[in-house]
mmCIF file of C-alpha atoms (C1' of nucleotides) in Angstrom:
data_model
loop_
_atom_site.group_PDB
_atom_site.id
_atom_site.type_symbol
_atom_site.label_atom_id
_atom_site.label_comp_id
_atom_site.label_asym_id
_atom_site.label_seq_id
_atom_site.Cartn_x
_atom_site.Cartn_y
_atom_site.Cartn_z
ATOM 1 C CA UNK A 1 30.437 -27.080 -31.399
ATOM 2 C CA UNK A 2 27.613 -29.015 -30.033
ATOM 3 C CA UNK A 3 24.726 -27.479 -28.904
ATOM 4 C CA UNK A 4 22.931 -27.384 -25.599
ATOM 5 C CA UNK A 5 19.975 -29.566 -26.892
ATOM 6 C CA UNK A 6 22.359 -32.116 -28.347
ATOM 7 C CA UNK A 7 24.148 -32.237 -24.833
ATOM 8 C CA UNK A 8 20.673 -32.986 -23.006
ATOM 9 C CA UNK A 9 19.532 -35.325 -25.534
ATOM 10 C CA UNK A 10 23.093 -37.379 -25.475
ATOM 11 C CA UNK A 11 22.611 -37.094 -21.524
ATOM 12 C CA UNK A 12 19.387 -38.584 -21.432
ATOM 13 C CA UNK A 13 20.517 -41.178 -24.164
ATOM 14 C CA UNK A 14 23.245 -41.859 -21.746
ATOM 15 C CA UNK A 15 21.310 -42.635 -19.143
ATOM 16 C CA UNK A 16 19.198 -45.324 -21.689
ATOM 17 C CA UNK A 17 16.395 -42.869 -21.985
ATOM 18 C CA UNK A 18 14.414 -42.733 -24.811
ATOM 19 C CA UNK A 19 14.424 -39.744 -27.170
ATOM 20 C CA UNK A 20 11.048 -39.509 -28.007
ATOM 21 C CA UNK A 21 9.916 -36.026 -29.597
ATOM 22 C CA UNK A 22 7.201 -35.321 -26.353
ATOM 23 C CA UNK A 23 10.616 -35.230 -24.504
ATOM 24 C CA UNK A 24 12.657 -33.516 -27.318
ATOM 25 C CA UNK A 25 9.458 -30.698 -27.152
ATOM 26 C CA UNK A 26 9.579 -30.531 -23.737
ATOM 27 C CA UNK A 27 13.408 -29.655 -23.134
ATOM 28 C CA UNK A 28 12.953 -27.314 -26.032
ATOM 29 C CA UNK A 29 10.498 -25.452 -24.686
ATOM 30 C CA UNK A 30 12.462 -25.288 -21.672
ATOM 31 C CA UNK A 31 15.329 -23.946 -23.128
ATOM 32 C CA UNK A 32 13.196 -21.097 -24.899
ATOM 33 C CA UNK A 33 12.304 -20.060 -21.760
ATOM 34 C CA UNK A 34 15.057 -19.884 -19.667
ATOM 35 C CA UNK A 35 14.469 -16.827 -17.954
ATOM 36 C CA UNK A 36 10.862 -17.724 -16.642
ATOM 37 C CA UNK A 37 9.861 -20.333 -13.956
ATOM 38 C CA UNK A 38 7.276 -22.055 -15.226
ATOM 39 C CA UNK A 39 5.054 -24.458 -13.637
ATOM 40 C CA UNK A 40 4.291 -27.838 -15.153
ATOM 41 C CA UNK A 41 1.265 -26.915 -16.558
ATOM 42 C CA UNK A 42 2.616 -23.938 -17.717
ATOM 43 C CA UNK A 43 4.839 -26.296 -20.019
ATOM 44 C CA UNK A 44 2.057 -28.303 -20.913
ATOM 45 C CA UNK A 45 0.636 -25.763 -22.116
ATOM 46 C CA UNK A 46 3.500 -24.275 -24.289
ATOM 47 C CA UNK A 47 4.616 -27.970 -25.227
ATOM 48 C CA UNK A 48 0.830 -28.533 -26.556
ATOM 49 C CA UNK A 49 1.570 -25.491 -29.344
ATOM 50 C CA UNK A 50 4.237 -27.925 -30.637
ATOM 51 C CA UNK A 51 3.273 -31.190 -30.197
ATOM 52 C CA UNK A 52 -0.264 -30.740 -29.674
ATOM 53 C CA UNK A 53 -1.300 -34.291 -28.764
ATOM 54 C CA UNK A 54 0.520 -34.345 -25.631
ATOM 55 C CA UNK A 55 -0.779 -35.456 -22.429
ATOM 56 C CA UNK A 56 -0.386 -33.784 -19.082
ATOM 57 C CA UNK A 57 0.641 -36.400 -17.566
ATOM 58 C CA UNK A 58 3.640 -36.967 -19.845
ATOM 59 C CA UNK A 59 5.080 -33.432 -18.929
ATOM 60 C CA UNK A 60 4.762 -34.218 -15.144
ATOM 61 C CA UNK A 61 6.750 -37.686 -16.000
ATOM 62 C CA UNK A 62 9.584 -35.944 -18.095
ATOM 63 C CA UNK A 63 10.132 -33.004 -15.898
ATOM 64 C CA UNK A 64 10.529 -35.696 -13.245
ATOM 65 C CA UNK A 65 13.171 -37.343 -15.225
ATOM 66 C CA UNK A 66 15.372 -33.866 -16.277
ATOM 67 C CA UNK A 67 15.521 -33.190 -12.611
ATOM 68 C CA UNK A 68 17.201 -36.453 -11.609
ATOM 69 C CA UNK A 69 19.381 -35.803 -14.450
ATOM 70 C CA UNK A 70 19.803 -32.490 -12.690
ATOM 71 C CA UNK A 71 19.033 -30.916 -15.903
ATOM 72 C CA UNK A 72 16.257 -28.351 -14.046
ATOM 73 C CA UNK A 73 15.746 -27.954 -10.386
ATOM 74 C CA UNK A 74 12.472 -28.253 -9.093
ATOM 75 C CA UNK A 75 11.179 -25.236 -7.050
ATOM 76 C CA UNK A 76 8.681 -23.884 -4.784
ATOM 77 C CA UNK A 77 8.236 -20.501 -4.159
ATOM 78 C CA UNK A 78 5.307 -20.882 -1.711
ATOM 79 C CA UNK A 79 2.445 -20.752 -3.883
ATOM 80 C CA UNK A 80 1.288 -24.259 -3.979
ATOM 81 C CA UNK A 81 3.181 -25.211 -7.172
ATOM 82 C CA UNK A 82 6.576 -26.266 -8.204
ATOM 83 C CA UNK A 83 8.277 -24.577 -11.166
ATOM 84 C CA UNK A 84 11.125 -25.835 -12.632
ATOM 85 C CA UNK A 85 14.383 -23.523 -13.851
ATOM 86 C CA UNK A 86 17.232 -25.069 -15.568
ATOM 87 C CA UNK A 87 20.476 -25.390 -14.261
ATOM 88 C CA UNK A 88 23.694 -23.903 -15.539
ATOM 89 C CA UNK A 89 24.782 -26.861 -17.328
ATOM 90 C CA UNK A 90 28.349 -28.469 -15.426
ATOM 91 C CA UNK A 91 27.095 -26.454 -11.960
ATOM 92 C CA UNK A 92 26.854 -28.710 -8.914
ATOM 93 C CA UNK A 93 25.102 -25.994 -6.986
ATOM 94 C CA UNK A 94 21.645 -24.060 -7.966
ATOM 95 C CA UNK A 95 21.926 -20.603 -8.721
ATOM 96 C CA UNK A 96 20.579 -17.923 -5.940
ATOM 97 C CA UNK A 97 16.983 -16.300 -6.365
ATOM 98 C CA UNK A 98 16.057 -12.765 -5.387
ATOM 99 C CA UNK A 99 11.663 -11.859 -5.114
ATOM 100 C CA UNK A 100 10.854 -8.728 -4.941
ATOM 101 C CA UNK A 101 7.991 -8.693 -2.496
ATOM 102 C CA UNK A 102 6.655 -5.082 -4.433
ATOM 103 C CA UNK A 103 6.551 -6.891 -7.798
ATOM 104 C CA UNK A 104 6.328 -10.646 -7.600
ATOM 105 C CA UNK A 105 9.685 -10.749 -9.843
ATOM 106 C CA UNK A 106 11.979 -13.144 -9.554
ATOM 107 C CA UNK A 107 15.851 -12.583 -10.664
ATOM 108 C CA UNK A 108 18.519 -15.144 -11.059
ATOM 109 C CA UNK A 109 22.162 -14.969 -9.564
ATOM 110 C CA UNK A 110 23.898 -16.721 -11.318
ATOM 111 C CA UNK A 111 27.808 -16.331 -9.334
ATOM 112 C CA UNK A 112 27.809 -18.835 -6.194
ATOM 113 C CA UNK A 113 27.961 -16.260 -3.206
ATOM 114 C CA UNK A 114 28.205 -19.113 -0.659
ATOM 115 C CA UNK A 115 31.807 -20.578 -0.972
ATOM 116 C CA UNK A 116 32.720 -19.114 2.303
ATOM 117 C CA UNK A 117 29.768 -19.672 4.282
ATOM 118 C CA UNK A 118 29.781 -23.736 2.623
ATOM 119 C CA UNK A 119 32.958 -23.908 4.495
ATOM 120 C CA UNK A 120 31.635 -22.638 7.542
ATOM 121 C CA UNK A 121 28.935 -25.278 7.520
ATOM 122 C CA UNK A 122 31.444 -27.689 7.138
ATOM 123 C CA UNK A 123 34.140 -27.217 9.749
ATOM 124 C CA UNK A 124 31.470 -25.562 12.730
ATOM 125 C CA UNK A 125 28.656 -28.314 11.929
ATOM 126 C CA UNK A 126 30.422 -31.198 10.334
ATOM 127 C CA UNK A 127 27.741 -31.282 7.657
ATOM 128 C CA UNK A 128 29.093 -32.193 3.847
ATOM 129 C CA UNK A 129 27.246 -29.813 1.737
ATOM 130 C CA UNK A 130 26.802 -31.110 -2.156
ATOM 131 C CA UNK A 131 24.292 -28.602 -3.086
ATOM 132 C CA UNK A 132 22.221 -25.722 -1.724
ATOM 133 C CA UNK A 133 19.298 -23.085 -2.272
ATOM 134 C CA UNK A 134 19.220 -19.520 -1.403
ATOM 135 C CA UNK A 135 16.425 -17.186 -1.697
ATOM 136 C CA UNK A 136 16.191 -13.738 -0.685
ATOM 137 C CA UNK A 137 12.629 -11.633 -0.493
ATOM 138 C CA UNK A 138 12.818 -7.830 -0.819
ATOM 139 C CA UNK A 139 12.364 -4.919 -2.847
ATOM 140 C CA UNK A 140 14.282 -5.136 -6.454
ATOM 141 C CA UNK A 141 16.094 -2.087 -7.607
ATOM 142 C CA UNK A 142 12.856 -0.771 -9.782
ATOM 143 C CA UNK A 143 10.294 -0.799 -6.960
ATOM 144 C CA UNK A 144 13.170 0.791 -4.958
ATOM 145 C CA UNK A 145 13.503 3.911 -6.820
ATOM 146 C CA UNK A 146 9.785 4.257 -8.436
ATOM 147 C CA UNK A 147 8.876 4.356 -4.654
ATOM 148 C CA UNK A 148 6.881 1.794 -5.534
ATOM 149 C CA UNK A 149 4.592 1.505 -1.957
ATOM 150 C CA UNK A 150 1.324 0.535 -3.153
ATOM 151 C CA UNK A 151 0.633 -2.870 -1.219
ATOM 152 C CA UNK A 152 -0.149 -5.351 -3.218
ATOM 153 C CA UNK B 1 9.002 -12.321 33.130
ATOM 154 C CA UNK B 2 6.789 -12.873 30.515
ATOM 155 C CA UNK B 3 6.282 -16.277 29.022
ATOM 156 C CA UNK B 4 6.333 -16.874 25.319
ATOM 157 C CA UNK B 5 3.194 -18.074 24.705
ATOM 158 C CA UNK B 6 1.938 -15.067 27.053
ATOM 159 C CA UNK B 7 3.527 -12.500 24.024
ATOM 160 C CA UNK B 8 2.427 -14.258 21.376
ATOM 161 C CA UNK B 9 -0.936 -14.197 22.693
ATOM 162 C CA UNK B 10 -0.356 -10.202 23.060
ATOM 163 C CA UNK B 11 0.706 -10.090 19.307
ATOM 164 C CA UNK B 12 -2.920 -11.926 18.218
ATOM 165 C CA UNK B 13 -3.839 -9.346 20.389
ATOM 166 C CA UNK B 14 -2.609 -6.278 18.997
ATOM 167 C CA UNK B 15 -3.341 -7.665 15.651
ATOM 168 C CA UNK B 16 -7.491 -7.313 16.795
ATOM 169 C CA UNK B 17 -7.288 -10.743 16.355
ATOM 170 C CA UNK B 18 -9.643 -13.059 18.779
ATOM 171 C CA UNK B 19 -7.687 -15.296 21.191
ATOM 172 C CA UNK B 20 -9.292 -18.407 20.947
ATOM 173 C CA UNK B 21 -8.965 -21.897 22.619
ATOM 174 C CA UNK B 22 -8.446 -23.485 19.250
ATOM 175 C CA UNK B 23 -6.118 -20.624 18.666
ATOM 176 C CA UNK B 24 -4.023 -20.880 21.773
ATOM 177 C CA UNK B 25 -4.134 -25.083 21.489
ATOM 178 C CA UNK B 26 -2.239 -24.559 18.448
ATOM 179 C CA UNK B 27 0.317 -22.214 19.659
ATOM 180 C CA UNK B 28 0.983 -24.324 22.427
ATOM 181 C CA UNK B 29 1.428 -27.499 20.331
ATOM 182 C CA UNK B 30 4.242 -25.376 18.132
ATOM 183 C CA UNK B 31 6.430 -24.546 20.757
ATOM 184 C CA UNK B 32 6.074 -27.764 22.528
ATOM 185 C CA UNK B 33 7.337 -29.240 19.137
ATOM 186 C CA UNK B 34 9.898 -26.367 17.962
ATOM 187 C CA UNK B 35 12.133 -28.864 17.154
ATOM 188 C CA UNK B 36 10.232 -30.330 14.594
ATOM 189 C CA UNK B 37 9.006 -29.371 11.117
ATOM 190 C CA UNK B 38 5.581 -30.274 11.624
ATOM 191 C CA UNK B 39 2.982 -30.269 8.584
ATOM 192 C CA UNK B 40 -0.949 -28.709 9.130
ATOM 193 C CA UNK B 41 -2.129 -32.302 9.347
ATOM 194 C CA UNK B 42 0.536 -33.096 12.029
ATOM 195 C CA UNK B 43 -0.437 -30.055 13.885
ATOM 196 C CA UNK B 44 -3.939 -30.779 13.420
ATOM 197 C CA UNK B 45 -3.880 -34.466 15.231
ATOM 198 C CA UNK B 46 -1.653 -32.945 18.198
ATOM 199 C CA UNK B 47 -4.204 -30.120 18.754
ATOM 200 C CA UNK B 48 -6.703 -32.391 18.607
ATOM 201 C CA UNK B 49 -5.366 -34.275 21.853
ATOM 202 C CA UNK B 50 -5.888 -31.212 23.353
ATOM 203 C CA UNK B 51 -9.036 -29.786 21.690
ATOM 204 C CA UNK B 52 -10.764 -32.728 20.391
ATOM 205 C CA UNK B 53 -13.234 -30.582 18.165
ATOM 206 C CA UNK B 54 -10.964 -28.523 16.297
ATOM 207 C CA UNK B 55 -11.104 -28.955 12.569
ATOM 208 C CA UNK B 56 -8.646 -29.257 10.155
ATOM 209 C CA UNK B 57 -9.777 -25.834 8.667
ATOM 210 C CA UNK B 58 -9.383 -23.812 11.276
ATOM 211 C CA UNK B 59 -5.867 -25.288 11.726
ATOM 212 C CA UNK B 60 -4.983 -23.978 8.512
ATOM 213 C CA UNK B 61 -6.348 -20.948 9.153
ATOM 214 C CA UNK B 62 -4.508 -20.272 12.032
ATOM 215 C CA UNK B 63 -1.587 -21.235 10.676
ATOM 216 C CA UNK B 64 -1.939 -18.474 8.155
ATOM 217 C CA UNK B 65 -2.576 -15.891 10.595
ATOM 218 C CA UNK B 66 0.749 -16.817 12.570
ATOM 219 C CA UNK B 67 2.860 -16.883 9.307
ATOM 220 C CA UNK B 68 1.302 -13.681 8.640
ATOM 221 C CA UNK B 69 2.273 -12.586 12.181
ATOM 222 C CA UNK B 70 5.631 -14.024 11.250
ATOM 223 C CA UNK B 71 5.745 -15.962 14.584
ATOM 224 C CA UNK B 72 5.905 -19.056 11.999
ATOM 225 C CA UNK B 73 7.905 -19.679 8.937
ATOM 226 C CA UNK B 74 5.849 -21.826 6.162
ATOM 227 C CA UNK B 75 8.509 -24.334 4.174
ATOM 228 C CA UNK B 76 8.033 -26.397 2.007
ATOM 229 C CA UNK B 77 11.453 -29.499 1.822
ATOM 230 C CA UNK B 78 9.989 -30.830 -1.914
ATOM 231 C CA UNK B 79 7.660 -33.500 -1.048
ATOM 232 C CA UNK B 80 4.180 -32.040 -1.288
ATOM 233 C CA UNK B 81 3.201 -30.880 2.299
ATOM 234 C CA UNK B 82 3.834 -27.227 3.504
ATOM 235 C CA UNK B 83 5.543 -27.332 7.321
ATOM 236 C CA UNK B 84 5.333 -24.891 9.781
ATOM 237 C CA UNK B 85 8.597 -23.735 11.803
ATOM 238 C CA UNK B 86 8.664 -21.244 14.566
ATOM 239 C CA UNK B 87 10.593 -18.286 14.288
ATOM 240 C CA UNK B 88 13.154 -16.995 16.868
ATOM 241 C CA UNK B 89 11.563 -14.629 19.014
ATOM 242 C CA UNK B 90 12.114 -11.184 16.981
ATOM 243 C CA UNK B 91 14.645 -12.309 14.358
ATOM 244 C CA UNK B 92 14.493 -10.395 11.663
ATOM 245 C CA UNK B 93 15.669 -13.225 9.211
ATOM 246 C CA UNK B 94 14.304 -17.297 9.120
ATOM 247 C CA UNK B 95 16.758 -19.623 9.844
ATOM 248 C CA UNK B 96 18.963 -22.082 7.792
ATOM 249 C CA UNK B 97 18.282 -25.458 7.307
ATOM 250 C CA UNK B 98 20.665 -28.671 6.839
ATOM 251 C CA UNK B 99 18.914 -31.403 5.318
ATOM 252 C CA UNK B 100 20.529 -34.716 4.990
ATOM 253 C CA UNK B 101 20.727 -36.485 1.877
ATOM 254 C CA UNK B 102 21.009 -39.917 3.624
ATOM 255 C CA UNK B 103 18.860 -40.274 6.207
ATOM 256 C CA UNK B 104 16.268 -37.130 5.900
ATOM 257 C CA UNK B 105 16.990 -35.474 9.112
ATOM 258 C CA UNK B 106 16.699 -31.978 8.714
ATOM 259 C CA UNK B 107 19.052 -29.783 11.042
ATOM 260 C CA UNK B 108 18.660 -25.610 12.106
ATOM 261 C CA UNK B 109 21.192 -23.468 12.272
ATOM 262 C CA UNK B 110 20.446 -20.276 14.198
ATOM 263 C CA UNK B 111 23.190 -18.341 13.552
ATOM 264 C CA UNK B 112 22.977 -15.957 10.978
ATOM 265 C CA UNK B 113 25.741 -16.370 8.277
ATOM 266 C CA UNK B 114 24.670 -14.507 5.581
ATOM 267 C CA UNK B 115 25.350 -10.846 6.644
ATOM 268 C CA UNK B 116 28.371 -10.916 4.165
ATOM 269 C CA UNK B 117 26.560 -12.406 1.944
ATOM 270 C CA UNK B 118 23.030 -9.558 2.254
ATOM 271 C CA UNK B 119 25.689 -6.989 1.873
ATOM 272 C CA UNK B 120 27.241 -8.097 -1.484
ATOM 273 C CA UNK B 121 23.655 -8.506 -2.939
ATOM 274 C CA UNK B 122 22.737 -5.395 -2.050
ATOM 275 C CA UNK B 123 25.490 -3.471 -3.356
ATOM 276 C CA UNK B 124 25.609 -5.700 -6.398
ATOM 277 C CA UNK B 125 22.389 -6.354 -7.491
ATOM 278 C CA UNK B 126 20.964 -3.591 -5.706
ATOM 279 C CA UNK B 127 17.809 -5.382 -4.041
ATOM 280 C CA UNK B 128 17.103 -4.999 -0.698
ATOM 281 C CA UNK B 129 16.945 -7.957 1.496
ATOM 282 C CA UNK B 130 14.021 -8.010 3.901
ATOM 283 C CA UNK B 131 14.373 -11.701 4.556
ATOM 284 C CA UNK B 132 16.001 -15.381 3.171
ATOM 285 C CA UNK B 133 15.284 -18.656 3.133
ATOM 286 C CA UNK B 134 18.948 -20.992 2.712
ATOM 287 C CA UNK B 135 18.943 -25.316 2.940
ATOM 288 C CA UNK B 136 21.914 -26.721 2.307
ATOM 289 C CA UNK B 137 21.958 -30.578 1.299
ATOM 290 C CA UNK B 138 24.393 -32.720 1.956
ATOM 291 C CA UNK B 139 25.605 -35.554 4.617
ATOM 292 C CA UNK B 140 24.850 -35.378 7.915
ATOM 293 C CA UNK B 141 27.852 -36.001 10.368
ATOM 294 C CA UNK B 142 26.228 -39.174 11.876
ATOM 295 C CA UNK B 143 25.755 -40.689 8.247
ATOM 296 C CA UNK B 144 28.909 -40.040 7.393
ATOM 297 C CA UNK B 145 30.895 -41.355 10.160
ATOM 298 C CA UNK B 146 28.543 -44.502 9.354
ATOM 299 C CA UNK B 147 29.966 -44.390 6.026
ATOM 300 C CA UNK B 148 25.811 -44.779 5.522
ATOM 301 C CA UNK B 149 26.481 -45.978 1.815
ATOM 302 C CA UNK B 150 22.674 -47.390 1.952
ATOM 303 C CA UNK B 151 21.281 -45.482 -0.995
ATOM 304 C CA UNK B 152 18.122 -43.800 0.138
ATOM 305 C "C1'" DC C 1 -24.826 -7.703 20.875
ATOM 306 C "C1'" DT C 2 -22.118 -8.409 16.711
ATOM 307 C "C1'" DA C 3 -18.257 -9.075 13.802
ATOM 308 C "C1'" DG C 4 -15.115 -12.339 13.638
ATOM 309 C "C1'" DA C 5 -14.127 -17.336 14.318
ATOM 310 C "C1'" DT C 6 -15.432 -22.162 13.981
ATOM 311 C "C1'" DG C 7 -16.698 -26.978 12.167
ATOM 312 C "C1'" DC C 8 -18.223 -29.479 8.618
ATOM 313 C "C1'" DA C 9 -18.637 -30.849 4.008
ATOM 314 C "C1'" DA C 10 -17.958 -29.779 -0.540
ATOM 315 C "C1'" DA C 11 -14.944 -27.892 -3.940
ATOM 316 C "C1'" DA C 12 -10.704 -26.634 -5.918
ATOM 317 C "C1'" DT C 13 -5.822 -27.490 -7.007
ATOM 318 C "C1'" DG C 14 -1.908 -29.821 -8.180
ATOM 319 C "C1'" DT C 15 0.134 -34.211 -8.894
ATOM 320 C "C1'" DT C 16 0.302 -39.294 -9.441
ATOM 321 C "C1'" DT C 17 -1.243 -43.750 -11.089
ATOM 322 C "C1'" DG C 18 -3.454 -47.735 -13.728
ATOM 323 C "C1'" DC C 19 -4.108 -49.371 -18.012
ATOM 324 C "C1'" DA C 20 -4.521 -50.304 -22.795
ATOM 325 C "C1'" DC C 21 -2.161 -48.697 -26.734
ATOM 326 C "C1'" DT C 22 2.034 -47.023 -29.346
ATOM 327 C "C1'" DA C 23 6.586 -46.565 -31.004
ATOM 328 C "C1'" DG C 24 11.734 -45.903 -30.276
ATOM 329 C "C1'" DA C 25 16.060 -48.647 -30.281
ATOM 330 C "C1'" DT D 1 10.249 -57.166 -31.558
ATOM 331 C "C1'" DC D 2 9.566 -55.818 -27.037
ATOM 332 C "C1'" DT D 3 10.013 -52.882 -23.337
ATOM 333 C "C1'" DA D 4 9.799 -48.212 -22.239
ATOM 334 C "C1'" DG D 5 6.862 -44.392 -23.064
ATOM 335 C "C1'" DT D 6 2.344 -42.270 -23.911
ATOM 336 C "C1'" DG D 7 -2.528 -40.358 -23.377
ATOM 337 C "C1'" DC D 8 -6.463 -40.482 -20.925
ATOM 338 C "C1'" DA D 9 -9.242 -40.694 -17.009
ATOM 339 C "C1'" DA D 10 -9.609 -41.800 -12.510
ATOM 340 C "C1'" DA D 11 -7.507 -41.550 -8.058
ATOM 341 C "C1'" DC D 12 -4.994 -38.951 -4.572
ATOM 342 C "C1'" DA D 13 -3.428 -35.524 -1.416
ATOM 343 C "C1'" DT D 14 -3.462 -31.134 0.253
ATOM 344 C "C1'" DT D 15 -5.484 -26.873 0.852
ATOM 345 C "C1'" DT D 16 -9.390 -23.609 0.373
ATOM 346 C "C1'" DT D 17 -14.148 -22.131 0.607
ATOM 347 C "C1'" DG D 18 -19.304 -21.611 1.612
ATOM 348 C "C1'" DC D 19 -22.345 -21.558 5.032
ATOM 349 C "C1'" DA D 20 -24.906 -22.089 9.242
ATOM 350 C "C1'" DT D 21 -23.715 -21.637 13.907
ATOM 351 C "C1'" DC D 22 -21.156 -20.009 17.838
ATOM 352 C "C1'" DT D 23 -18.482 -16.940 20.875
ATOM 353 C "C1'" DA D 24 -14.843 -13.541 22.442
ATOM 354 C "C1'" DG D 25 -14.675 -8.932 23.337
#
DNA sequence: CTAGATGCAAAATGTTTGCACTAGA
DNA sequence: TCTAGTGCAAACATTTTGCATCTAG
């Protein structure tokens, strides 16, 4: 079985893209942190312990090129910087987000809840939809039940 | 009956916020552009029409305050500028957004069609939703009656 | 009268670009 | 080999901040 990395590195191949090992470093570090939503110096920063001679300029430049491969998604959750969160690989949507306006955290969903409502769009407005992005702001389950009311 | 500028001047108000010229200028210049997504430098040059010696920092700043006051909705569609959309006079949710792939337009829809959608999150993931934010990309019906093939 | 609001300019932030150099394919 | 890729620094664009002054309440 292949592995994930291979898959990105064949993709980018694929698309005549070198594989040099700033890139290779950069998707890895990527993949490591799947979970978080990092910001493009925040993967500068993490690249750097591996390949210390990178530039920040170079990140900026390859996260540009995974998200036209729609290998991340580039987001913005209103502070003034964009994070980028990889994609499910084969999904043609990007997954749902939920903040927790307590906490700051930010959860994935993963399942596509908007099927139905796609459809809707559609048929009422005549609009093709080939991808979207959800997020919903309010209080996670934690802050929920530790009461969690001190503002910010 | 009460005019809409009128309450939104009470809610500055009740906030023990000052009402301003510069303030009410740039109310004024939102609603008589609701249809657009204008950014703070956009909003800046129309109040300026109006108010020749506002600056571009109090623009911001009042911009702030009304997000705060949640008569505005600060987006951001990817490219680097933060836009300001009213809000529907006491709706509880922002509204969704159809941005077309082809041509850039960028269409509301006012309707809310995520109830279904809130509930299932809720029960699921237990988090409570306060608020969303959903754009949907895709083609527009005008492009694609043009059969607008005309990449970018 | 006085705290809050303003305008201006400077600073801070985040991102992009030009260019000479380097190295994958 | 030869073009795409890189690092660096400078350039850019947007937003924020400090401060002296002004003004709504």
């Amino acid at each position: 079985m292949e592995s994930r990395i291979e898959r990105i590195k064949k993709q980018l191949h694929g698309a005549s893209y070198k594989l040099t090992p700033q890139r290779e470093a950069t998707v890895l570090v990527l993949l490591e942190n799947e979970e978080d939503h990092l910001s493009a110096e925040d993967v500068f920063l993490l690249v750097k312990e591996k390949a210390p001679e990178i530039g920040l300029a170079t990140v900026y430049r390859t996260l540009e090129l995974l998200t036209e491969l729609k290998v991340v998604d580039k987001i913005n959750f209103g502070d003034g910087v964009s994070r980028y969160d990889l994609r499910q690989e084969g999904a043609s949507r990007f997954h749902h987000h939920l903040i927790c306006i307590e906490c700051g955290k930010v959860a994935e969903i993963q399942e596509d809840l908007l099927g139905d409502v796609e459809k809707i769009v559609e048929s009422r407005y005549g609009f093709s939809v080939k991808d979207h992005w959800l997020t919903f702001h309010g209080i996670c389950e934690n802050c929920k039940s530790a009461g969690n009311d001190s503002k910010k």
